[in-house]
mmCIF file with all atom_site columns, C-alpha atoms in Angstrom:
data_model
loop_
_atom_site.group_PDB
_atom_site.id
_atom_site.type_symbol
_atom_site.label_atom_id
_atom_site.label_alt_id
_atom_site.label_comp_id
_atom_site.label_asym_id
_atom_site.label_entity_id
_atom_site.label_seq_id
_atom_site.pdbx_PDB_ins_code
_atom_site.Cartn_x
_atom_site.Cartn_y
_atom_site.Cartn_z
_atom_site.occupancy
_atom_site.B_iso_or_equiv
_atom_site.pdbx_formal_charge
_atom_site.auth_seq_id
_atom_site.auth_comp_id
_atom_site.auth_asym_id
_atom_site.auth_atom_id
_atom_site.pdbx_PDB_model_num
ATOM 1  C CA . ASP Z 1 1  ? 6.947   -5.822  6.768   1.00 0.00 ? 27  ASP Z CA 1
ATOM 2  C CA . PHE Z 1 2  ? 4.862   -3.053  5.259   1.00 0.00 ? 28  PHE Z CA 1
ATOM 3  C CA . GLU Z 1 3  ? 4.549   0.597   6.271   1.00 0.00 ? 29  GLU Z CA 1
ATOM 4  C CA . LEU Z 1 4  ? 1.795   2.789   4.845   1.00 0.00 ? 30  LEU Z CA 1
ATOM 5  C CA . VAL Z 1 5  ? 1.896   6.549   4.291   1.00 0.00 ? 31  VAL Z CA 1
ATOM 6  C CA . ALA Z 1 6  ? -1.491  7.906   3.206   1.00 0.00 ? 32  ALA Z CA 1
ATOM 7  C CA . LYS Z 1 7  ? -1.896  11.428  1.871   1.00 0.00 ? 33  LYS Z CA 1
ATOM 8  C CA . ALA Z 1 8  ? -4.743  13.022  -0.060  1.00 0.00 ? 34  ALA Z CA 1
ATOM 9  C CA . GLU Z 1 9  ? -2.736  12.841  -3.317  1.00 0.00 ? 35  GLU Z CA 1
ATOM 10 C CA . ALA Z 1 10 ? -0.823  9.563   -2.890  1.00 0.00 ? 36  ALA Z CA 1
ATOM 11 C CA . ILE Z 1 11 ? -0.827  6.251   -1.039  1.00 0.00 ? 37  ILE Z CA 1
ATOM 12 C CA . THR Z 1 12 ? 2.700   4.890   -0.511  1.00 0.00 ? 38  THR Z CA 1
ATOM 13 C CA . LEU Z 1 13 ? 3.480   1.397   0.741   1.00 0.00 ? 39  LEU Z CA 1
ATOM 14 C CA . TYR Z 1 14 ? 7.055   0.796   1.912   1.00 0.00 ? 40  TYR Z CA 1
ATOM 15 C CA . VAL Z 1 15 ? 8.389   -2.782  1.949   1.00 0.00 ? 41  VAL Z CA 1
ATOM 16 C CA . VAL Z 1 16 ? 11.030  -3.941  4.441   1.00 0.00 ? 42  VAL Z CA 1
ATOM 17 C CA . ASP Z 1 17 ? 12.486  -7.426  4.862   1.00 0.00 ? 43  ASP Z CA 1
ATOM 18 C CA . HIS Z 1 18 ? 14.162  -8.087  8.238   1.00 0.00 ? 44  HIS Z CA 1
ATOM 19 C CA . GLY Z 1 19 ? 14.866  -4.388  8.745   1.00 0.00 ? 45  GLY Z CA 1
ATOM 20 C CA . LYS Z 1 20 ? 16.298  -3.799  5.271   1.00 0.00 ? 46  LYS Z CA 1
ATOM 21 C CA . PRO Z 1 21 ? 14.564  -2.210  2.258   1.00 0.00 ? 47  PRO Z CA 1
ATOM 22 C CA . ALA Z 1 22 ? 13.100  -4.893  -0.034  1.00 0.00 ? 48  ALA Z CA 1
ATOM 23 C CA . SER Z 1 23 ? 13.026  -4.465  -3.801  1.00 0.00 ? 49  SER Z CA 1
ATOM 24 C CA . THR Z 1 24 ? 9.620   -3.839  -5.366  1.00 0.00 ? 50  THR Z CA 1
ATOM 25 C CA . GLN Z 1 25 ? 10.881  -4.328  -8.920  1.00 0.00 ? 51  GLN Z CA 1
ATOM 26 C CA . GLY Z 1 26 ? 8.276   -6.334  -10.827 1.00 0.00 ? 52  GLY Z CA 1
ATOM 27 C CA . ALA Z 1 27 ? 5.748   -6.101  -7.964  1.00 0.00 ? 53  ALA Z CA 1
ATOM 28 C CA . SER Z 1 28 ? 2.175   -4.944  -8.447  1.00 0.00 ? 54  SER Z CA 1
ATOM 29 C CA . GLY Z 1 29 ? -0.847  -4.431  -6.295  1.00 0.00 ? 55  GLY Z CA 1
ATOM 30 C CA . LYS Z 1 30 ? -3.951  -2.536  -5.407  1.00 0.00 ? 56  LYS Z CA 1
ATOM 31 C CA . VAL Z 1 31 ? -5.274  -0.736  -2.383  1.00 0.00 ? 57  VAL Z CA 1
ATOM 32 C CA . ILE Z 1 32 ? -8.890  -0.424  -1.280  1.00 0.00 ? 58  ILE Z CA 1
ATOM 33 C CA . LEU Z 1 33 ? -9.854  2.524   0.932   1.00 0.00 ? 59  LEU Z CA 1
ATOM 34 C CA . LEU Z 1 34 ? -12.944 2.254   3.130   1.00 0.00 ? 60  LEU Z CA 1
ATOM 35 C CA . SER Z 1 35 ? -14.148 5.461   4.758   1.00 0.00 ? 61  SER Z CA 1
ATOM 36 C CA . GLY Z 1 36 ? -17.644 5.201   6.207   1.00 0.00 ? 62  GLY Z CA 1
ATOM 37 C CA . ALA Z 1 37 ? -19.915 4.271   3.282   1.00 0.00 ? 63  ALA Z CA 1
ATOM 38 C CA . ASP Z 1 38 ? -17.293 5.381   0.713   1.00 0.00 ? 64  ASP Z CA 1
ATOM 39 C CA . LYS Z 1 39 ? -15.109 2.850   -1.076  1.00 0.00 ? 65  LYS Z CA 1
ATOM 40 C CA . ALA Z 1 40 ? -12.250 3.659   -3.445  1.00 0.00 ? 66  ALA Z CA 1
ATOM 41 C CA . GLU Z 1 41 ? -9.712  1.469   -5.200  1.00 0.00 ? 67  GLU Z CA 1
ATOM 42 C CA . ALA Z 1 42 ? -6.335  2.347   -6.702  1.00 0.00 ? 68  ALA Z CA 1
ATOM 43 C CA . MET Z 1 43 ? -3.551  0.419   -8.370  1.00 0.00 ? 69  MET Z CA 1
ATOM 44 C CA . LEU Z 1 44 ? -0.109  0.273   -6.743  1.00 0.00 ? 70  LEU Z CA 1
ATOM 45 C CA . ALA Z 1 45 ? 3.013   0.428   -8.918  1.00 0.00 ? 71  ALA Z CA 1
ATOM 46 C CA . PRO Z 1 46 ? 6.734   0.336   -8.084  1.00 0.00 ? 72  PRO Z CA 1
ATOM 47 C CA . ALA Z 1 47 ? 7.965   3.854   -7.300  1.00 0.00 ? 73  ALA Z CA 1
ATOM 48 C CA . GLY Z 1 48 ? 11.538  3.449   -6.135  1.00 0.00 ? 74  GLY Z CA 1
ATOM 49 C CA . ASP Z 1 49 ? 13.762  0.988   -4.342  1.00 0.00 ? 75  ASP Z CA 1
ATOM 50 C CA . ASN Z 1 50 ? 11.370  -0.320  -1.719  1.00 0.00 ? 76  ASN Z CA 1
ATOM 51 C CA . LYS Z 1 51 ? 8.034   1.340   -2.317  1.00 0.00 ? 77  LYS Z CA 1
ATOM 52 C CA . LEU Z 1 52 ? 4.802   0.954   -4.224  1.00 0.00 ? 78  LEU Z CA 1
ATOM 53 C CA . GLU Z 1 53 ? 2.625   3.978   -4.872  1.00 0.00 ? 79  GLU Z CA 1
ATOM 54 C CA . ALA Z 1 54 ? -0.850  4.941   -6.064  1.00 0.00 ? 80  ALA Z CA 1
ATOM 55 C CA . LYS Z 1 55 ? -1.423  8.524   -7.153  1.00 0.00 ? 81  LYS Z CA 1
ATOM 56 C CA . GLY Z 1 56 ? -4.786  10.243  -7.298  1.00 0.00 ? 82  GLY Z CA 1
ATOM 57 C CA . SER Z 1 57 ? -7.215  11.960  -4.988  1.00 0.00 ? 83  SER Z CA 1
ATOM 58 C CA . PHE Z 1 58 ? -8.004  10.020  -1.832  1.00 0.00 ? 84  PHE Z CA 1
ATOM 59 C CA . LYS Z 1 59 ? -10.162 10.570  1.252   1.00 0.00 ? 85  LYS Z CA 1
ATOM 60 C CA . VAL Z 1 60 ? -7.749  9.855   4.086   1.00 0.00 ? 86  VAL Z CA 1
ATOM 61 C CA . ALA Z 1 61 ? -8.939  10.694  7.571   1.00 0.00 ? 87  ALA Z CA 1
ATOM 62 C CA . ALA Z 1 62 ? -8.859  9.105   10.995  1.00 0.00 ? 88  ALA Z CA 1
ATOM 63 C CA . GLY Z 1 63 ? -10.859 5.893   10.893  1.00 0.00 ? 89  GLY Z CA 1
ATOM 64 C CA . THR Z 1 64 ? -10.202 5.173   7.207   1.00 0.00 ? 90  THR Z CA 1
ATOM 65 C CA . LYS Z 1 65 ? -9.377  1.508   6.649   1.00 0.00 ? 91  LYS Z CA 1
ATOM 66 C CA . LEU Z 1 66 ? -7.089  0.351   3.866   1.00 0.00 ? 92  LEU Z CA 1
ATOM 67 C CA . VAL Z 1 67 ? -6.576  -3.138  2.475   1.00 0.00 ? 93  VAL Z CA 1
ATOM 68 C CA . ALA Z 1 68 ? -3.569  -3.622  0.199   1.00 0.00 ? 94  ALA Z CA 1
ATOM 69 C CA . THR Z 1 69 ? -2.939  -6.672  -1.955  1.00 0.00 ? 95  THR Z CA 1
ATOM 70 C CA . VAL Z 1 70 ? 0.630   -6.937  -3.206  1.00 0.00 ? 96  VAL Z CA 1
ATOM 71 C CA . THR Z 1 71 ? 2.051   -9.524  -5.593  1.00 0.00 ? 97  THR Z CA 1
ATOM 72 C CA . PHE Z 1 72 ? 5.791   -10.068 -5.949  1.00 0.00 ? 98  PHE Z CA 1
ATOM 73 C CA . PRO Z 1 73 ? 7.162   -11.990 -8.968  1.00 0.00 ? 99  PRO Z CA 1
ATOM 74 C CA . GLY Z 1 74 ? 6.890   -15.754 -8.451  1.00 0.00 ? 100 GLY Z CA 1
ATOM 75 C CA . LYS Z 1 75 ? 5.099   -15.449 -5.100  1.00 0.00 ? 101 LYS Z CA 1
ATOM 76 C CA . PRO Z 1 76 ? 1.455   -15.618 -3.993  1.00 0.00 ? 102 PRO Z CA 1
ATOM 77 C CA . PRO Z 1 77 ? -0.370  -12.336 -3.264  1.00 0.00 ? 103 PRO Z CA 1
ATOM 78 C CA . VAL Z 1 78 ? 0.019   -10.815 0.207   1.00 0.00 ? 104 VAL Z CA 1
ATOM 79 C CA . ASN Z 1 79 ? -2.841  -8.945  1.918   1.00 0.00 ? 105 ASN Z CA 1
ATOM 80 C CA . VAL Z 1 80 ? -2.153  -6.284  4.534   1.00 0.00 ? 106 VAL Z CA 1
ATOM 81 C CA . ARG Z 1 81 ? -4.668  -4.172  6.459   1.00 0.00 ? 107 ARG Z CA 1
ATOM 82 C CA . PHE Z 1 82 ? -4.270  -0.731  7.948   1.00 0.00 ? 108 PHE Z CA 1
ATOM 83 C CA . ALA Z 1 83 ? -6.462  1.678   9.922   1.00 0.00 ? 109 ALA Z CA 1
ATOM 84 C CA . LEU Z 1 84 ? -5.591  5.374   9.913   1.00 0.00 ? 110 LEU Z CA 1
ATOM 85 C CA . ARG Z 1 85 ? -5.435  7.158   13.256  1.00 0.00 ? 111 ARG Z CA 1
#
């Protein structure tokens, strides 16, 4: 499972496997933010036990859609979609 926390200065994606934190060591990914006609892309990198993070300046408001692609070592990429409320 994935949980997204979006702030203006960072996008954090938490990874949980059957209710327990899942290691993001060796994982990589990217996130695409769609807000109206605006589109931004940022790279996700491991940032602790069970999270991936992108730092920068992001437009995050209600209605913003995010598409994250995450790749874990030895596994195919996983796509997850979010819509901010």
